[in-house]
Short mmCIF file of C-alpha atoms in Angstrom, two decimals:
data_model
loop_
_atom_site.label_atom_id
_atom_site.label_comp_id
_atom_site.label_asym_id
_atom_site.label_seq_id
_atom_site.Cartn_x
_atom_site.Cartn_y
_atom_site.Cartn_z
CA MET Z 3 -12.15 13.08 -0.38
CA PHE Z 4 -10.63 9.65 0.16
CA HIS Z 5 -10.62 7.13 -2.68
CA PHE Z 6 -9.52 3.53 -2.68
CA VAL Z 7 -8.57 3.02 -6.32
CA PRO Z 8 -8.69 -0.59 -7.52
CA ASN Z 9 -6.67 -1.71 -10.49
CA LEU Z 10 -8.95 -1.66 -13.52
CA LYS Z 11 -10.03 -5.21 -14.33
CA PRO Z 12 -13.35 -6.60 -15.59
CA TYR Z 13 -14.02 -8.08 -12.13
CA THR Z 14 -13.27 -4.81 -10.28
CA PHE Z 15 -15.44 -2.77 -12.66
CA PHE Z 16 -18.38 -5.17 -13.08
CA ARG Z 17 -19.03 -5.84 -9.39
CA GLY Z 18 -22.40 -7.58 -9.66
CA ARG Z 19 -25.97 -6.34 -9.60
CA GLY Z 20 -26.68 -3.93 -6.79
CA ASN Z 21 -22.99 -3.33 -5.98
CA ARG Z 22 -21.78 0.16 -6.75
CA ARG Z 23 -18.64 0.68 -8.78
CA PHE Z 24 -15.71 2.54 -7.36
CA ASP Z 25 -15.45 6.23 -8.18
CA ALA Z 26 -11.86 5.89 -9.40
CA TYR Z 27 -9.71 3.24 -11.09
CA LEU Z 28 -6.02 2.87 -11.90
CA LEU Z 29 -4.66 1.54 -15.17
CA SER Z 30 -1.00 0.99 -15.92
CA VAL Z 31 0.44 1.61 -19.37
CA ASP Z 32 1.40 -2.09 -19.29
CA TYR Z 33 -2.29 -3.05 -19.49
CA MET Z 34 -3.67 -0.15 -21.51
CA ARG Z 35 -4.24 -2.05 -24.73
CA GLN Z 36 -5.80 -5.00 -22.89
CA HIS Z 37 -8.30 -2.81 -21.03
CA LYS Z 38 -8.73 0.08 -23.45
CA ALA Z 39 -12.50 -0.42 -23.73
CA LEU Z 40 -12.88 -0.53 -19.94
CA ALA Z 41 -10.83 2.66 -19.57
CA LYS Z 42 -13.06 4.39 -22.10
CA ARG Z 43 -16.10 3.34 -20.09
CA VAL Z 44 -14.59 4.64 -16.82
CA VAL Z 45 -14.01 8.02 -18.45
CA GLY Z 46 -17.42 7.98 -20.11
CA GLU Z 47 -19.10 7.47 -16.74
CA GLU Z 48 -17.15 10.49 -15.41
CA ARG Z 49 -15.20 8.44 -12.91
CA LEU Z 50 -11.59 9.25 -12.14
CA LEU Z 51 -8.97 7.32 -14.07
CA ALA Z 52 -5.38 7.34 -12.83
CA ALA Z 53 -2.76 6.48 -15.46
CA ASP Z 54 0.18 4.65 -13.88
CA ASN Z 55 3.57 4.87 -15.56
CA GLY Z 56 4.38 1.15 -15.40
CA ASN Z 57 7.73 1.71 -13.69
CA VAL Z 58 7.27 -1.27 -11.36
CA ASP Z 59 9.13 -3.49 -13.84
CA LEU Z 60 12.07 -1.07 -13.89
CA ILE Z 61 12.20 -1.10 -10.10
CA ARG Z 62 12.15 -4.90 -10.08
CA GLU Z 63 15.06 -4.95 -12.54
CA LEU Z 64 17.09 -2.58 -10.38
CA LEU Z 65 16.31 -4.59 -7.24
CA ALA Z 66 17.46 -7.79 -8.92
CA ARG Z 67 20.60 -6.10 -10.24
CA TYR Z 68 21.71 -4.77 -6.86
CA ALA Z 69 20.35 -7.46 -4.55
CA GLY Z 70 23.70 -9.25 -4.30
CA PRO Z 71 25.84 -6.23 -3.33
CA ALA Z 72 23.16 -5.02 -0.91
CA ARG Z 73 22.92 -8.46 0.71
CA ALA Z 74 26.69 -8.54 1.24
CA LEU Z 75 26.59 -5.16 2.98
CA ASP Z 76 23.61 -6.24 5.04
CA GLU Z 77 25.52 -9.27 6.38
CA LEU Z 78 28.34 -6.99 7.51
CA ARG Z 79 25.83 -4.62 9.05
CA LYS Z 80 24.18 -7.44 11.01
CA LYS Z 81 27.54 -8.44 12.44
CA GLU Z 82 28.13 -4.91 13.68
CA GLU Z 83 24.60 -4.76 15.09
CA LYS Z 84 25.04 -8.07 16.89
CA LYS Z 85 28.31 -6.85 18.35
CA ARG Z 86 26.59 -3.72 19.67
CA GLY Z 87 23.68 -5.72 21.04
CA GLY Z 88 20.85 -3.55 19.67
CA TYR Z 89 19.42 -1.65 16.72
CA LEU Z 90 21.91 0.68 15.10
CA GLN Z 91 21.11 4.36 15.33
CA PRO Z 92 22.44 7.12 13.04
CA GLY Z 93 26.22 7.43 13.24
CA GLU Z 94 26.78 4.06 14.93
CA LEU Z 95 27.70 2.07 11.81
CA SER Z 96 31.41 1.93 11.05
CA ALA Z 97 32.67 4.67 8.72
CA SER Z 98 33.96 2.13 6.19
CA LEU Z 99 30.64 0.32 5.96
CA SER Z 100 28.68 3.57 5.66
CA GLU Z 101 31.00 4.59 2.84
CA ALA Z 102 30.35 1.28 1.08
CA TYR Z 103 26.59 1.88 1.39
CA ARG Z 104 27.00 5.39 -0.07
CA ALA Z 105 29.01 4.06 -3.00
CA LEU Z 106 26.24 1.56 -3.76
CA ALA Z 107 23.65 4.35 -3.53
CA GLU Z 108 25.57 6.35 -6.13
CA ASP Z 109 25.69 3.33 -8.44
CA ILE Z 110 21.93 2.93 -8.09
CA ARG Z 111 21.38 6.61 -8.82
CA ALA Z 112 23.36 6.33 -12.06
CA ALA Z 113 21.41 3.23 -13.09
CA SER Z 114 18.10 4.93 -12.31
CA LYS Z 115 19.01 7.91 -14.45
CA GLU Z 116 19.88 5.59 -17.31
CA ALA Z 117 16.61 3.63 -16.94
CA THR Z 118 14.35 6.71 -16.97
CA HIS Z 119 15.79 8.30 -20.08
CA GLU Z 120 14.00 10.81 -22.31
CA SER Z 121 12.75 8.34 -24.92
CA ARG Z 122 11.13 6.15 -22.26
CA THR Z 123 9.53 9.19 -20.62
CA THR Z 124 8.16 10.30 -23.99
CA GLU Z 125 6.75 6.88 -24.79
CA THR Z 126 5.22 6.51 -21.33
CA THR Z 127 3.65 9.98 -21.40
CA GLN Z 128 2.03 9.29 -24.76
CA LEU Z 129 0.62 5.97 -23.60
CA GLN Z 130 -0.77 7.62 -20.47
CA SER Z 131 -2.29 10.47 -22.45
CA ALA Z 132 -3.98 8.03 -24.81
CA MET Z 133 -6.08 6.83 -21.87
CA ASP Z 134 -7.69 10.26 -21.52
CA ALA Z 135 -7.01 9.83 -17.81
CA SER Z 136 -7.94 12.29 -15.07
CA TYR Z 137 -4.39 12.34 -13.78
CA LEU Z 138 -1.05 10.78 -14.65
CA VAL Z 139 1.64 9.39 -12.35
CA GLY Z 140 4.66 11.39 -13.45
CA MET Z 141 7.98 9.84 -14.40
CA GLU Z 142 10.03 9.01 -11.32
CA ASP Z 143 13.61 8.83 -10.24
CA LEU Z 144 13.84 5.25 -9.01
CA THR Z 145 16.86 5.56 -6.72
CA VAL Z 146 15.05 5.83 -3.39
CA ALA Z 147 12.49 3.17 -4.34
CA THR Z 148 15.34 0.78 -5.07
CA MET Z 149 17.23 1.68 -1.91
CA THR Z 150 14.12 1.16 0.19
CA GLY Z 151 13.51 -2.22 -1.39
CA LEU Z 152 17.11 -3.19 -0.58
CA SER Z 153 16.82 -1.99 3.06
CA MET Z 154 19.50 0.66 2.57
CA GLU Z 155 18.38 2.74 5.53
CA PRO Z 156 19.35 6.39 6.13
CA GLU Z 157 21.14 5.39 9.32
CA TYR Z 158 23.36 3.07 7.26
CA THR Z 159 24.14 5.37 4.33
CA MET Z 160 24.30 8.66 6.28
CA LEU Z 161 23.70 10.47 2.99
CA PRO Z 162 23.28 14.25 3.11
CA GLN Z 163 19.88 15.83 2.45
CA SER Z 164 21.35 17.22 -0.79
CA PHE Z 165 21.40 13.66 -2.19
CA TYR Z 166 17.65 13.25 -1.69
CA GLN Z 167 16.94 16.82 -2.75
CA ALA Z 168 18.54 16.25 -6.16
CA LEU Z 169 16.40 13.14 -6.71
CA SER Z 170 13.20 14.96 -5.76
CA GLU Z 171 14.09 17.92 -7.96
CA ARG Z 172 14.57 15.56 -10.89
CA ALA Z 173 11.10 14.04 -10.36
CA VAL Z 174 9.53 17.50 -10.02
CA ARG Z 175 11.17 18.56 -13.29
CA PHE Z 176 9.75 15.47 -14.96
CA ALA Z 177 6.24 16.43 -13.81
CA LEU Z 178 6.52 20.06 -14.89
CA ASP Z 179 7.97 19.09 -18.28
CA GLN Z 180 5.29 16.46 -18.84
CA GLN Z 181 2.55 18.95 -17.93
CA GLN Z 182 4.03 21.47 -20.35
CA CYS Z 183 3.99 18.84 -23.13
CA ARG Z 184 7.76 18.62 -23.52
CA TYR Z 185 7.35 14.87 -24.03
CA GLY Z 186 4.48 15.27 -26.47
CA ILE Z 187 0.81 16.02 -25.94
CA CYS Z 188 -0.17 15.48 -22.32
CA SER Z 189 -3.84 15.14 -21.48
CA GLY Z 190 -4.61 15.08 -17.78
CA THR Z 191 -3.12 16.51 -14.63
CA VAL Z 192 0.39 15.28 -13.83
CA PHE Z 193 1.16 14.21 -10.26
CA ALA Z 194 4.88 14.36 -9.50
CA GLY Z 195 6.19 10.82 -9.03
CA LEU Z 196 8.15 11.30 -5.83
CA HIS Z 197 9.87 8.89 -3.45
CA ALA Z 198 11.07 9.38 0.10
CA ILE Z 199 12.74 7.15 2.66
CA ASP Z 200 11.57 8.77 5.91
CA TYR Z 201 9.72 11.77 7.33
CA ASP Z 202 12.46 14.32 6.69
CA THR Z 203 13.14 13.36 3.06
CA ALA Z 204 9.39 13.33 2.41
CA GLN Z 205 8.96 16.76 3.97
CA LEU Z 206 11.76 18.05 1.75
CA ALA Z 207 10.14 16.51 -1.34
CA GLY Z 208 6.72 17.92 -0.44
CA ARG Z 209 8.17 21.38 0.01
CA LEU Z 210 9.99 21.25 -3.33
CA ALA Z 211 6.82 20.08 -5.09
CA GLY Z 212 4.77 22.82 -3.50
CA GLU Z 213 7.25 25.56 -4.33
CA ALA Z 214 7.42 24.36 -7.94
CA GLY Z 215 3.64 24.48 -8.31
CA VAL Z 216 2.97 20.82 -9.13
CA LYS Z 217 -0.69 19.87 -8.93
CA GLY Z 218 -0.30 16.72 -6.89
CA ILE Z 219 2.08 14.01 -5.68
CA ALA Z 220 2.02 10.29 -6.37
CA SER Z 221 4.37 8.14 -4.36
CA GLY Z 222 5.21 4.46 -4.47
CA LEU Z 223 4.89 2.94 -0.99
CA VAL Z 224 5.25 -0.77 -1.73
CA GLY Z 225 8.90 -0.80 -0.66
CA ALA Z 226 8.01 0.73 2.69
CA LEU Z 227 5.30 -1.88 3.23
CA ARG Z 228 7.72 -4.71 2.47
CA ASP Z 229 10.19 -3.52 5.09
CA LYS Z 230 10.88 -6.49 7.37
CA ASN Z 231 12.78 -4.54 10.02
CA TYR Z 232 11.86 -3.54 13.56
CA VAL Z 233 12.82 -0.13 14.94
CA ASP Z 234 12.87 1.47 18.37
CA TYR Z 235 13.16 5.07 17.13
CA ARG Z 236 12.33 7.34 14.24
CA ILE Z 237 13.79 10.59 12.92
CA ALA Z 238 11.80 13.83 12.66
CA ASP Z 239 13.22 17.25 11.82
CA GLY Z 240 16.72 15.84 12.21
CA ALA Z 241 16.12 14.66 15.79
CA LEU Z 242 15.95 11.10 17.07
CA VAL Z 243 12.54 10.25 18.54
CA PRO Z 244 12.73 7.14 20.80
CA LEU Z 245 9.81 4.70 20.72
CA PRO Z 246 8.50 2.99 23.88
CA ARG Z 247 9.23 -0.44 22.38
CA PRO Z 248 10.52 -1.93 19.13
CA VAL Z 249 7.82 -2.04 16.46
CA PRO Z 250 7.62 -3.48 12.94
CA ARG Z 251 8.55 -0.68 10.60
CA PRO Z 252 6.18 -0.96 7.58
CA TYR Z 253 3.11 0.92 8.86
CA LEU Z 254 5.18 3.53 10.68
CA ARG Z 255 7.34 4.11 7.63
CA VAL Z 256 4.35 4.58 5.32
CA MET Z 257 2.88 7.10 7.75
CA GLU Z 258 6.21 8.91 8.12
CA ILE Z 259 6.53 9.35 4.38
CA VAL Z 260 2.95 10.46 3.73
CA ALA Z 261 2.95 12.79 6.75
CA GLY Z 262 6.18 14.36 5.52
CA TYR Z 263 4.70 15.08 2.09
CA TYR Z 264 1.64 16.73 3.59
CA VAL Z 265 3.60 18.85 6.05
CA GLY Z 266 6.18 19.97 3.49
CA TYR Z 267 3.60 20.80 0.83
CA GLY Z 268 1.20 22.46 3.28
CA ARG Z 269 3.88 24.70 4.73
CA ALA Z 270 5.06 25.70 1.25
CA THR Z 271 1.63 26.48 -0.20
CA GLY Z 272 -0.90 26.87 2.60
CA LYS Z 273 -2.99 24.30 0.73
CA ARG Z 274 -3.85 20.64 1.29
CA LEU Z 275 -1.92 18.27 -0.91
CA ARG Z 276 -3.60 16.21 -3.61
CA PHE Z 277 -2.03 12.81 -3.09
CA HIS Z 278 -2.04 9.28 -4.48
CA GLY Z 279 -0.26 6.54 -2.50
CA LEU Z 280 0.71 3.77 -4.87
CA GLY Z 281 0.52 0.24 -3.48
CA VAL Z 282 -1.38 0.67 -0.19
CA GLY Z 283 -4.32 -1.66 0.42
CA THR Z 284 -3.73 -2.82 4.01
CA PRO Z 285 -7.11 -2.30 5.71
CA ILE Z 286 -5.91 -0.38 8.81
CA LEU Z 287 -3.76 1.95 6.71
CA LEU Z 288 -6.75 3.29 4.80
CA PRO Z 289 -8.30 5.02 7.84
CA LEU Z 290 -4.87 6.14 9.08
CA LEU Z 291 -3.96 7.74 5.76
CA SER Z 292 -7.41 9.21 5.21
CA VAL Z 293 -6.91 11.53 8.21
CA PHE Z 294 -4.63 13.71 6.10
CA GLY Z 295 -7.48 14.50 3.72
CA ASP Z 296 -10.72 16.44 3.84
CA ALA Z 297 -14.14 16.32 2.21
CA ASP Z 298 -12.97 18.01 -1.00
CA THR Z 299 -9.29 17.35 -1.73
CA LEU Z 300 -8.27 14.18 -3.57
CA LEU Z 301 -6.49 11.59 -1.40
CA ALA Z 302 -6.19 8.16 -2.97
CA THR Z 303 -4.48 4.82 -2.54
CA ASP Z 304 -4.41 1.85 -4.89
CA SER Z 305 -3.25 -1.71 -4.48
CA THR Z 306 -3.40 -5.16 -5.99
CA ALA Z 307 -3.27 -6.56 -2.42
CA PRO Z 308 -7.00 -7.46 -2.29
CA ILE Z 309 -6.45 -9.52 -5.45
CA VAL Z 310 -3.16 -11.08 -4.35
CA ASP Z 311 -4.42 -11.88 -0.84
CA GLY Z 312 -7.63 -13.43 -2.08
CA TRP Z 313 -6.31 -15.27 -5.11
CA THR Z 314 -2.63 -15.60 -5.97
CA SER Z 315 -0.77 -15.50 -2.66
CA PRO Z 316 0.31 -18.83 -1.10
CA THR Z 317 -1.28 -17.48 2.10
CA ILE Z 318 -4.96 -16.82 1.41
CA SER Z 319 -6.30 -13.86 3.37
CA LEU Z 320 -9.67 -12.18 3.84
CA TYR Z 321 -10.29 -8.61 5.00
CA VAL Z 322 -12.71 -7.42 7.66
CA ASP Z 323 -13.70 -4.01 9.01
CA ARG Z 324 -15.25 -5.38 12.22
CA PRO Z 325 -14.17 -5.59 14.97
CA ALA Z 326 -11.52 -3.44 13.27
CA PRO Z 327 -9.86 -3.13 9.84
CA LEU Z 328 -7.86 -6.37 9.77
CA LYS Z 329 -6.49 -9.00 7.43
CA TYR Z 330 -7.25 -12.56 8.56
CA LYS Z 331 -5.33 -15.56 7.23
CA ALA Z 332 -7.74 -18.15 5.89
CA HIS Z 333 -6.13 -21.08 7.73
CA ARG Z 334 -6.51 -19.17 11.02
CA ILE Z 335 -10.20 -18.56 10.28
CA ALA Z 336 -10.60 -22.28 9.54
CA GLU Z 337 -8.88 -23.26 12.78
CA TYR Z 338 -11.09 -21.00 14.91
CA TRP Z 339 -14.10 -22.41 13.09
CA LEU Z 340 -13.17 -26.00 13.77
CA ARG Z 341 -11.98 -25.45 17.34
CA ASP Z 342 -14.36 -22.82 18.73
CA GLY Z 343 -17.29 -22.89 16.33
CA TYR Z 344 -16.86 -19.27 15.15
CA GLY Z 345 -17.59 -19.62 11.46
CA TRP Z 346 -17.15 -17.36 8.47
CA ASP Z 347 -20.54 -15.65 8.42
CA CYS Z 348 -19.70 -12.62 6.28
CA PRO Z 349 -22.78 -10.62 5.25
CA CYS Z 350 -21.30 -9.36 1.96
CA PRO Z 351 -23.28 -10.35 -1.14
CA TYR Z 352 -20.31 -12.21 -2.64
CA CYS Z 353 -19.74 -14.54 0.31
CA GLN Z 354 -23.46 -15.05 0.78
CA ASP Z 355 -23.91 -16.05 -2.86
CA PHE Z 356 -20.91 -18.39 -2.84
CA MET Z 357 -21.91 -20.13 0.40
CA GLU Z 358 -25.44 -20.64 -0.90
CA ARG Z 359 -24.08 -22.31 -4.05
CA HIS Z 360 -21.28 -24.19 -2.29
CA PRO Z 361 -22.33 -24.98 1.31
CA HIS Z 362 -19.52 -25.79 3.71
CA ASP Z 363 -19.21 -29.25 5.21
CA VAL Z 364 -18.17 -28.08 8.67
CA ASP Z 365 -18.92 -31.43 10.32
CA GLY Z 366 -16.77 -33.21 7.75
CA ALA Z 367 -14.01 -30.63 8.19
CA ARG Z 368 -14.08 -31.08 11.96
CA ARG Z 369 -13.86 -34.88 11.60
CA TRP Z 370 -10.90 -34.45 9.22
CA TRP Z 371 -9.19 -32.12 11.68
CA LYS Z 372 -9.77 -34.29 14.78
CA SER Z 373 -8.63 -37.45 12.96
CA ARG Z 374 -5.26 -35.75 12.62
CA GLY Z 375 -5.03 -34.81 16.29
CA SER Z 376 -6.55 -31.29 16.00
CA PRO Z 377 -3.29 -29.70 14.80
CA ARG Z 378 -2.53 -26.02 14.25
CA LEU Z 379 -3.43 -25.38 10.64
CA THR Z 380 -0.99 -23.96 8.11
CA ARG Z 381 -1.50 -22.30 4.74
CA ALA Z 382 -0.79 -25.64 3.05
CA ASP Z 383 -3.97 -27.06 4.61
CA MET Z 384 -6.04 -24.67 2.51
CA HIS Z 385 -4.59 -25.72 -0.85
CA ARG Z 386 -5.61 -28.32 -3.38
CA SER Z 387 -3.60 -31.20 -1.92
CA SER Z 388 -5.67 -30.97 1.28
CA GLU Z 389 -9.21 -32.28 1.65
CA LEU Z 390 -9.96 -29.30 3.89
CA SER Z 391 -9.85 -26.94 0.91
CA HIS Z 392 -12.80 -28.81 -0.57
CA LEU Z 393 -14.72 -29.02 2.70
CA LEU Z 394 -14.33 -25.25 3.38
CA PRO Z 395 -13.93 -23.93 -0.18
CA ILE Z 396 -14.38 -20.21 0.50
CA LEU Z 397 -11.23 -20.38 2.61
CA GLY Z 398 -9.22 -22.55 0.25
CA ALA Z 399 -8.00 -23.42 -3.22
CA PRO Z 400 -9.79 -26.71 -3.99
CA ALA Z 401 -8.51 -29.19 -6.54
CA ASP Z 402 -11.49 -28.61 -8.84
CA PRO Z 403 -10.32 -25.72 -11.10
CA ASN Z 404 -13.78 -24.21 -11.56
CA LEU Z 405 -14.52 -24.24 -7.84
CA ARG Z 406 -11.02 -22.94 -7.10
CA ARG Z 407 -11.47 -19.96 -9.39
CA ASP Z 408 -15.00 -19.30 -8.12
CA ALA Z 409 -13.73 -19.23 -4.53
CA ALA Z 410 -10.80 -16.97 -5.43
CA MET Z 411 -12.99 -14.47 -7.29
CA THR Z 412 -15.39 -14.42 -4.34
CA ARG Z 413 -12.56 -13.55 -1.96
CA VAL Z 414 -11.24 -10.86 -4.31
CA ALA Z 415 -14.71 -9.29 -4.53
CA HIS Z 416 -15.13 -9.58 -0.76
CA ASN Z 417 -11.79 -7.86 -0.05
CA HIS Z 418 -12.70 -4.97 -2.35
CA TRP Z 419 -16.13 -4.79 -0.67
CA VAL Z 420 -14.45 -4.26 2.71
CA LEU Z 421 -12.14 -1.56 1.36
CA LYS Z 422 -15.14 0.14 -0.26
CA ARG Z 423 -16.85 0.21 3.15
CA LEU Z 424 -13.79 1.83 4.71
CA GLU Z 425 -13.73 4.37 1.89
CA SER Z 426 -17.40 5.19 2.45
CA ALA Z 427 -16.98 5.49 6.23
CA SER Z 428 -14.04 7.87 5.78
CA ARG Z 429 -15.97 10.07 3.36
CA ARG Z 430 -19.00 10.18 5.61
CA ALA Z 431 -16.86 11.22 8.58
CA ALA Z 432 -15.16 13.92 6.49
CA ARG Z 433 -18.50 15.34 5.34
CA GLU Z 434 -19.72 15.43 8.94
CA GLY Z 435 -16.56 17.19 10.12
CA ARG Z 436 -15.50 14.32 12.36
CA LEU Z 437 -12.78 12.61 10.32
CA ARG Z 438 -10.18 12.68 13.11
CA GLU Z 439 -12.68 11.36 15.62
CA TRP Z 440 -13.60 8.48 13.30
CA VAL Z 441 -9.96 7.56 12.77
CA ALA Z 442 -9.36 7.72 16.53
CA GLU Z 443 -12.33 5.40 17.10
CA THR Z 444 -11.05 3.02 14.42
CA VAL Z 445 -7.58 2.93 15.95
CA ASP Z 446 -9.17 2.24 19.35
CA ARG Z 447 -11.09 -0.70 17.90
CA TYR Z 448 -7.86 -2.00 16.34
CA ASP Z 449 -6.14 -1.62 19.70
CA ARG Z 450 -8.74 -3.88 21.30
CA ALA Z 451 -8.73 -6.49 18.51
CA PRO Z 452 -7.02 -9.90 18.85
CA ILE Z 453 -3.70 -8.98 17.25
CA SER Z 454 -0.05 -9.15 18.24
CA ALA Z 455 1.28 -6.57 20.67
CA SER Z 456 3.99 -5.46 18.23
CA TRP Z 457 1.55 -4.58 15.43
CA ARG Z 458 -0.77 -2.92 17.94
CA ALA Z 459 2.15 -0.75 19.05
CA ALA Z 460 3.04 0.03 15.42
CA VAL Z 461 -0.47 1.37 14.77
CA GLN Z 462 -0.42 3.37 18.01
CA GLU Z 463 2.86 5.03 17.02
CA SER Z 464 1.58 5.62 13.48
CA TRP Z 465 -1.53 7.36 14.82
CA LYS Z 466 0.56 9.44 17.23
CA LEU Z 467 2.81 10.50 14.34
CA ALA Z 468 -0.21 11.44 12.19
CA GLN Z 469 -1.65 13.67 14.91
CA GLN Z 470 1.69 15.43 15.38
CA ALA Z 471 1.98 15.96 11.62
CA LEU Z 472 -1.51 17.47 11.43
CA LEU Z 473 -0.51 19.99 14.10
CA SER Z 474 2.70 20.79 12.22
CA MET Z 475 0.80 21.24 8.97
CA GLY Z 476 -1.56 23.77 10.53
CA ASN Z 477 -4.65 25.13 8.80
CA VAL Z 478 -4.51 24.53 5.07
CA GLU Z 479 -7.03 25.29 2.34
CA PRO Z 480 -8.77 22.48 0.45
CA GLN Z 481 -7.91 21.94 -3.21
CA PRO Z 482 -11.14 20.63 -4.80
CA TRP Z 483 -10.57 18.40 -7.78
CA ASN Z 484 -11.16 20.18 -11.08
CA GLY Z 485 -9.04 18.06 -13.38
#
């Protein structure tokens, strides 16, 4: 069963009269004391509570520490790529530069081992157990997460599979030791905190986890989503798979990693993996990832993206599930509204309530826009220094602090509402035995939506990869959740 798992906050738990709560929430050890009462209520209502290990700060520290050396290598790599006149494929980087990448990878591995020492693991496990959570995100080896965030690609490092195997084995040992209370009393099921950089390393990690008997896998996918590269190939089972055209890598990389886990675990156990993808809230990725699940086995993703996109990001964004699961930039919505008359007429209760209390002045906004020569709008036009943010407040951050917060909270609630609808549609399709058909229909709607050709191609390739992985995984037994 697919779950979108919001971060536990008062505004994600108390969603307004008539709006159902989510069935699962995530709480990091960093916020446990702040939201202890809320966590107790989640558990008391027999909802799932996922206890995150709070390692995101450690990953940020490692990224900051190694950003300089990685940037220097990246500049050299770009020069070689420019000289070749195309994207570098495995084995095409100079031997000296590959060796420099490998040396940096070894430094990162040593730093990761130092950061995730026994005393930290013990403290983290005890904080997680104090939540009385349904499942815990196990302690991780942070090497691959750091390398991914620094764009240290496999085709640059040319590291052997044994390098990634050792990292996955370390994370699996953490999970088994935590489950066996080596780090103190452990309440809740431990999901191995694994990381992978592509399909093959994920398949290896999934197989190792399955053979070791871990009860689930949790994997951080934020680094993959922040990948800014384009690729014209991928690697599967050691072979290069050419793509019809270059595509942005983030969606494809997320799908490669998750598919690899499912195939590796399924082949090792004959069972469907219980999985939690940390940091995935992009609307189209929810249907794509849900295809790996079934009506009974836990498959979850969490993300602060609906909060960041609606509130704290410089670029305000709103989610939709029609005509397809998409993320629309607020200044683009405003421009269409002013130019073509297609307004923001969202039927969700949050937008409806806000617009009733704060009606838009569309005529005034159009006069403002035309007086400036009807320019293309930018994200700056939706912020407090612009009059437009006051005229179309649901799309902006007005100068008035109370109105600004009200608008932001409305967008946050709206974005979660859309993800909840996608969650419900996925579950319904799974119950009816037509999950793959529903995902195929959703991808088709995305394909016909007004989006860039490159992102359309990325989703097409991601869907193709998912279907191939499902065939490779074969028939696997469900693993109903029993805590």
